[in-house]
Amino acid sequence: MSFDLATIWAAIIAFAVLAYVVMDGFDLGTGILMPFFRKRDERDLLTTTVAPVWDGNETWLVLGGGGLMAAFPVVYATVLPALYMPVILMLLSLIFRGVALEFRWRSEIRRGWDTGFFAGSLVAAFMQGIALGALVQGIRIEDGQYAGGWWDWLTPFSLVTGIALVIGYALLGATWLNLKTEGPVQARARRLAAPTTIAMIAAIAIVSLWTPFINRVYFERWFGWPTAFFSALVPLAVIACAFWLWIGLDRKKHLQPFLAALGLFVLSYAGLGISFYPYMVPGALTIEEAAAPESSLRFLLVGALVLIPIILAYTAYAYWVFRGKVDLSEGYH
Amino acid sequence: MTFLGLTAEMLARIQFGFTVSFHFVFPAFSIGTACYLATLNALWLWKRDPAYLRLFDYWKTIFAVAFAMGVVSGIVMSYQFGTNWSVLSEKAGAIIGPLMGYEVLTAFFLEAGFLGIMLFGRKRVGDGLHMVAVCMVALGTLISATWITSANSWLHTPAGFSRDAAGHFLPEDWWAIIFNPSFPYRVTHTVLAALLTTSFVIGGVGAFHLLKNANNRQARIMFSMAMWMAAIVTPIQIFAGDQHGLNTLEHQPQKIAAIEGDYETHEDGMPLILFGIPDDSAEETHAAIEIPRLGSVILRHSWDKTIRGLKEWPRDERPPALPVFFTFRIMVGIGFLMLAIGLWSLYARYRGTFYENRLLQKVVIAASPSGFIAVLAGWYTTEIGRQPYTVYGLLRTSDSLSPVSAPAVGASLIAFILVYFAVFGAGVFYLLKLMRRPPETGDDHDLKEGPLRSSGITPGPGEATGENDQ
């Protein structure tokens, strides 16, 4: 493993996508759980937990896209046409849920926008999961352009990964609400988190057992030596994390379940990383092949290395400012 | 394969134009509004006049709604290059990608990171840090405009690159790429346009509430601030636009020829065609109303220097003259309309009738959306004027397209149109609803709850309610 520019960039983009998944994950998850909270003040509370942070969370998605175009133009230019429909549906859903958060406070039809927030969150999460599954399956590329069909992304496997991500986001949302709210809303979020945890572990198991049989590369990576050592570690860590989550819910802890849910995401993501490396697009483009000219990588890396820590610092500060239980009097009224 | 008789290329161009037009109006408005909010907040901290705080809270909610729409429509843009224009992305991504990457790193995170504190955090962080957050949001909008305009300018006036055998654009000199020849002109023109657009909206809202209640202090303040802005910035903008035009003549002469509707090269000075109907197939402008030599005077600052007409270029290297001819005239017309309103407002101030002149206020209300129309018209002029290229003179639009089929682009275009009209139609409705609220009480909770944490000033009984509350 050499730490050249391309590998560093692959790591940065992987980090941006992970940051997106965990941060927007809990706010998409909050939207997915909307139907379980029927009263108006409960919904006000739900949306107020994410109001100060949602645009910042979604900016990581823009960084993922922008970084991909800058550092791996050929990946950006082949993956997006390959995932044309799920990507467009995801974007349209994100529009709905984003504006619903702002519009609901100004509207006579608050319930209608809440439905938009729920539906948009659900569809966006589902499409992201489908896109992930399609990417794991691999994409047909010839001469630096996508060469597959319109429906290649739609397979039983990608549908399962779609459902898995919806469940995962719902778990993040439930543990987030458990962290940020009090009283009946918190109690219900905690009750929702338990079955969601079981569903998430089941989903992780199904996807993990299915993946090695999709492509020989994964199979050899997972069951070949020495990498099998790492791929054995990940499931053990997942079990430990799930156990820690369960204990946290059982003991009515506020922060522990959320951290454990984040841990599950990070571990699943690491498992994917082990499977993908050294490919950017499995079976089609390696990190080296797909990298932009060195000048581009170097130019943007200077900024990324200086700015990403700063971004993380002020993002953390913003979260810190709005720490603790959410206070309804601070929203829009 | 076509869809409703349109090719995939045409559909993708319509889709890009449609989504970017919708997107563009929100940042244009956000840039100006963020700067206005920073000004209001500074005035509140400096003068401790509650009118400024009320105005801040009033425009803050409007900004939040507009900003959200800018964010979500912007996410679409960041993926649109890949979905529909994958060849352009693959060939030029190594150059425009890093510019947009810097936009995300230096601007988007800054705006989004501090927006929450700006909207909800005054009491939690205190006045000082809150002011920092407001300034960071405003700075973010300006930095964002700078990077994205740089990337767009590079497509118009590419510089600082080489090309490999496969036609990839390779960066050679980042300084030359960022500060490409049209960038300084374009960014100045764009940012001034954003400030003007917002000032006419603020002026219109102020005028609307003045007509209802001539004594509303907040309405008087915003109307006055907006009209100062209009009077001062419009002449500067007209000058900046003229300079931008000269720069375009130097680097994209076909675009200027199309804007002017001139197919012929005039040896003895070019006329200015005020109005006409350019006809690309007949290569002439019908029903032209001309002023002799004025074209040369404006563009070459001389009586008889020549300007090349469209016939100087092969047909397949010309932009379509009809749309840019009209969009340019709409933009310039609105510019001079703004100038007239600005001068009128100065005259009314001089006469001492500024707050009483109901006709002026009605005209400003009517003109309040004019900035958006001008911004879009100018955008169409420059972008359609870049045709038939995406990277000017080097990569044709027809060669930039993804391997997508027309029905797929058509279906997604219909989905975009339906969603955008529904969502952004509702958004504009809510914005207008917010702007209809009289700007007096806003939410005065900060004042009602006694001393602000960092200032320790308890507003006196008269101040807390303002002078003119009904």
Tab-separated table of C-alpha atoms in Angstrom, chain A residues 9 51-67 69-71 73-74 76-78 80-81 83-84 87-88 90-92 94-99 102-104 106-109 113 143-147 150 292-293 295-304 307-308 311 314-315 317-318 320-327 329-333, chain B residues 15 60-61 64-65 67-69 71-84 86-87 89-102 104-106 108-117 119-121 123-125 129 147 169-172 174 178 401-405 408-409 412 415-416 419-420 422-424 426-428 430 433-434 443:
chain	number	residue	atom	x	y	z
A	9	TRP	CA	-8.021	11.226	-2.511
A	51	ALA	CA	-33.418	22.208	11.636
A	52	PRO	CA	-30.073	23.788	12.582
A	53	VAL	CA	-27.934	21.082	10.989
A	54	TRP	CA	-29.616	19.571	7.935
A	55	ASP	CA	-28.081	21.805	5.252
A	56	GLY	CA	-24.632	21.242	6.714
A	57	ASN	CA	-25.217	17.491	6.655
A	58	GLU	CA	-26.235	17.539	2.998
A	59	THR	CA	-23.195	19.576	2.059
A	60	TRP	CA	-21.132	16.406	2.526
A	61	LEU	CA	-23.072	14.921	-0.367
A	62	VAL	CA	-22.050	17.863	-2.527
A	63	LEU	CA	-18.444	17.383	-1.422
A	64	GLY	CA	-18.671	13.718	-2.392
A	65	GLY	CA	-19.931	14.657	-5.850
A	66	GLY	CA	-17.573	17.593	-6.331
A	67	GLY	CA	-14.573	15.677	-4.999
A	69	MET	CA	-15.535	14.993	-10.313
A	70	ALA	CA	-12.263	16.684	-9.399
A	71	ALA	CA	-10.189	13.695	-8.339
A	73	PRO	CA	-13.578	12.446	-13.265
A	74	VAL	CA	-14.025	9.160	-15.064
A	76	TYR	CA	-18.088	10.626	-11.765
A	77	ALA	CA	-18.777	10.464	-15.505
A	78	THR	CA	-19.567	6.735	-15.565
A	80	LEU	CA	-23.816	8.865	-12.566
A	81	PRO	CA	-25.160	7.840	-15.983
A	83	LEU	CA	-27.263	5.202	-11.766
A	84	TYR	CA	-29.239	7.805	-13.682
A	87	VAL	CA	-29.731	9.494	-8.596
A	88	ILE	CA	-32.437	11.697	-10.140
A	90	MET	CA	-32.788	10.784	-4.853
A	91	LEU	CA	-32.202	14.426	-5.826
A	92	LEU	CA	-35.905	15.108	-6.277
A	94	LEU	CA	-33.952	15.547	-1.176
A	95	ILE	CA	-35.558	18.676	-2.615
A	96	PHE	CA	-38.899	17.720	-1.108
A	97	ARG	CA	-37.615	16.887	2.316
A	98	GLY	CA	-35.287	19.879	2.526
A	99	VAL	CA	-37.862	22.495	1.705
A	102	GLU	CA	-38.609	25.157	6.122
A	103	PHE	CA	-42.091	25.334	4.625
A	104	ARG	CA	-43.924	23.431	7.364
A	106	ARG	CA	-45.098	28.831	7.352
A	107	SER	CA	-47.853	26.711	5.961
A	108	GLU	CA	-51.522	26.089	6.530
A	109	ILE	CA	-50.914	22.522	5.410
A	113	TRP	CA	-45.292	19.100	4.228
A	143	ASP	CA	-13.666	3.832	-23.210
A	144	GLY	CA	-14.288	5.940	-20.117
A	145	GLN	CA	-18.057	5.956	-20.634
A	146	TYR	CA	-20.905	3.933	-19.187
A	147	ALA	CA	-21.782	1.082	-21.519
A	150	TRP	CA	-30.984	1.758	-18.311
A	292	ALA	CA	-7.241	12.856	-12.357
A	293	PRO	CA	-3.909	14.358	-13.441
A	295	SER	CA	-1.780	18.624	-10.831
A	296	SER	CA	-5.515	18.499	-10.080
A	297	LEU	CA	-5.065	16.124	-7.161
A	298	ARG	CA	-2.297	18.235	-5.682
A	299	PHE	CA	-4.090	21.560	-6.149
A	300	LEU	CA	-7.262	20.480	-4.396
A	301	LEU	CA	-5.451	18.427	-1.766
A	302	VAL	CA	-3.796	21.540	-0.344
A	303	GLY	CA	-7.210	23.021	0.262
A	304	ALA	CA	-8.733	19.806	1.515
A	307	LEU	CA	-9.994	23.142	5.187
A	308	ILE	CA	-11.515	19.800	6.153
A	311	ILE	CA	-14.812	22.476	8.610
A	314	TYR	CA	-16.794	24.604	13.168
A	315	THR	CA	-19.312	21.889	12.367
A	317	TYR	CA	-18.895	23.781	17.286
A	318	ALA	CA	-22.330	24.220	15.700
A	320	TRP	CA	-21.956	21.837	20.429
A	321	VAL	CA	-23.935	25.097	20.452
A	322	PHE	CA	-27.156	23.143	19.925
A	323	ARG	CA	-26.171	20.365	22.315
A	324	GLY	CA	-28.544	18.900	24.861
A	325	LYS	CA	-32.259	18.413	24.635
A	326	VAL	CA	-34.016	20.368	21.950
A	327	ASP	CA	-35.931	23.450	23.041
A	329	SER	CA	-38.959	27.902	21.850
A	330	GLU	CA	-35.871	28.346	19.714
A	331	GLY	CA	-37.446	27.404	16.401
A	332	TYR	CA	-39.506	29.586	14.148
A	333	HIS	CA	-42.680	30.890	15.679
B	15	GLN	CA	-32.917	20.232	-18.502
B	60	LYS	CA	-33.760	36.275	8.584
B	61	THR	CA	-36.802	34.034	8.108
B	64	ALA	CA	-33.859	30.825	5.604
B	65	VAL	CA	-36.571	29.819	3.149
B	67	PHE	CA	-31.424	29.553	1.292
B	68	ALA	CA	-33.043	26.135	1.728
B	69	MET	CA	-34.300	26.283	-1.836
B	71	VAL	CA	-29.253	24.356	-1.188
B	72	VAL	CA	-31.575	21.675	-2.531
B	73	SER	CA	-31.555	22.984	-6.109
B	74	GLY	CA	-27.764	23.305	-5.840
B	75	ILE	CA	-27.343	19.656	-4.886
B	76	VAL	CA	-29.093	18.849	-8.165
B	77	MET	CA	-26.597	20.994	-10.077
B	78	SER	CA	-23.594	19.258	-8.542
B	79	TYR	CA	-24.809	15.946	-9.991
B	80	GLN	CA	-26.214	17.250	-13.254
B	81	PHE	CA	-22.776	17.425	-14.892
B	82	GLY	CA	-22.359	13.708	-14.359
B	83	THR	CA	-25.838	12.494	-15.257
B	84	ASN	CA	-26.324	14.393	-18.517
B	86	SER	CA	-20.585	12.880	-18.647
B	87	VAL	CA	-18.228	13.433	-21.595
B	89	SER	CA	-17.117	15.865	-16.962
B	90	GLU	CA	-14.702	13.183	-18.024
B	91	LYS	CA	-12.733	15.498	-20.356
B	92	ALA	CA	-12.784	18.703	-18.317
B	93	GLY	CA	-13.477	17.373	-14.798
B	94	ALA	CA	-9.810	17.644	-13.837
B	95	ILE	CA	-10.105	21.420	-14.281
B	96	ILE	CA	-13.646	22.447	-13.366
B	97	GLY	CA	-13.916	19.747	-10.688
B	98	PRO	CA	-11.277	21.243	-8.374
B	99	LEU	CA	-12.799	24.719	-8.786
B	100	MET	CA	-16.167	23.389	-7.693
B	101	GLY	CA	-14.446	21.311	-5.007
B	102	TYR	CA	-12.990	24.518	-3.598
B	104	VAL	CA	-17.736	23.289	-1.474
B	105	LEU	CA	-14.744	23.435	0.900
B	106	THR	CA	-14.540	27.218	1.231
B	108	PHE	CA	-20.909	25.720	1.195
B	109	PHE	CA	-19.699	24.353	4.501
B	110	LEU	CA	-19.141	27.856	5.802
B	111	GLU	CA	-22.692	28.893	4.925
B	112	ALA	CA	-24.358	25.731	6.156
B	113	GLY	CA	-22.147	25.431	9.243
B	114	PHE	CA	-22.976	28.888	10.549
B	115	LEU	CA	-26.541	29.146	9.275
B	116	GLY	CA	-27.992	27.315	12.296
B	117	ILE	CA	-26.235	29.666	14.716
B	119	LEU	CA	-30.974	31.597	12.647
B	120	PHE	CA	-31.431	30.047	16.078
B	121	GLY	CA	-28.329	30.738	18.117
B	123	LYS	CA	-29.228	33.649	22.726
B	124	ARG	CA	-27.029	30.584	22.974
B	125	VAL	CA	-23.759	32.117	21.790
B	129	LEU	CA	-20.216	35.105	18.116
B	147	TRP	CA	-15.572	29.903	-7.413
B	169	PHE	CA	-8.057	19.021	-20.618
B	170	LEU	CA	-4.998	18.887	-18.364
B	171	PRO	CA	-4.278	21.663	-15.869
B	172	GLU	CA	-0.946	23.415	-16.404
B	174	TRP	CA	-3.955	26.978	-11.791
B	178	ILE	CA	-8.849	30.522	-11.942
B	401	LEU	CA	-23.388	14.566	-23.791
B	402	SER	CA	-23.726	11.418	-21.676
B	403	PRO	CA	-24.590	8.192	-23.472
B	404	VAL	CA	-28.211	8.747	-22.474
B	405	SER	CA	-31.305	8.054	-24.497
B	408	ALA	CA	-34.703	8.894	-20.207
B	409	VAL	CA	-33.678	12.549	-20.356
B	412	SER	CA	-36.391	13.074	-15.946
B	415	ALA	CA	-40.140	14.975	-13.369
B	416	PHE	CA	-37.930	18.005	-12.717
B	419	VAL	CA	-41.356	18.901	-8.867
B	420	TYR	CA	-39.742	22.300	-9.380
B	422	ALA	CA	-44.723	22.453	-7.232
B	423	VAL	CA	-41.947	22.957	-4.706
B	424	PHE	CA	-40.569	26.296	-5.781
B	426	ALA	CA	-44.952	26.852	-2.988
B	427	GLY	CA	-41.669	28.401	-1.867
B	428	VAL	CA	-42.318	31.646	-3.688
B	430	TYR	CA	-44.432	31.356	1.296
B	433	LYS	CA	-46.528	35.499	2.501
B	434	LEU	CA	-43.549	36.310	4.718
B	443	ASP	CA	-40.327	38.238	16.816
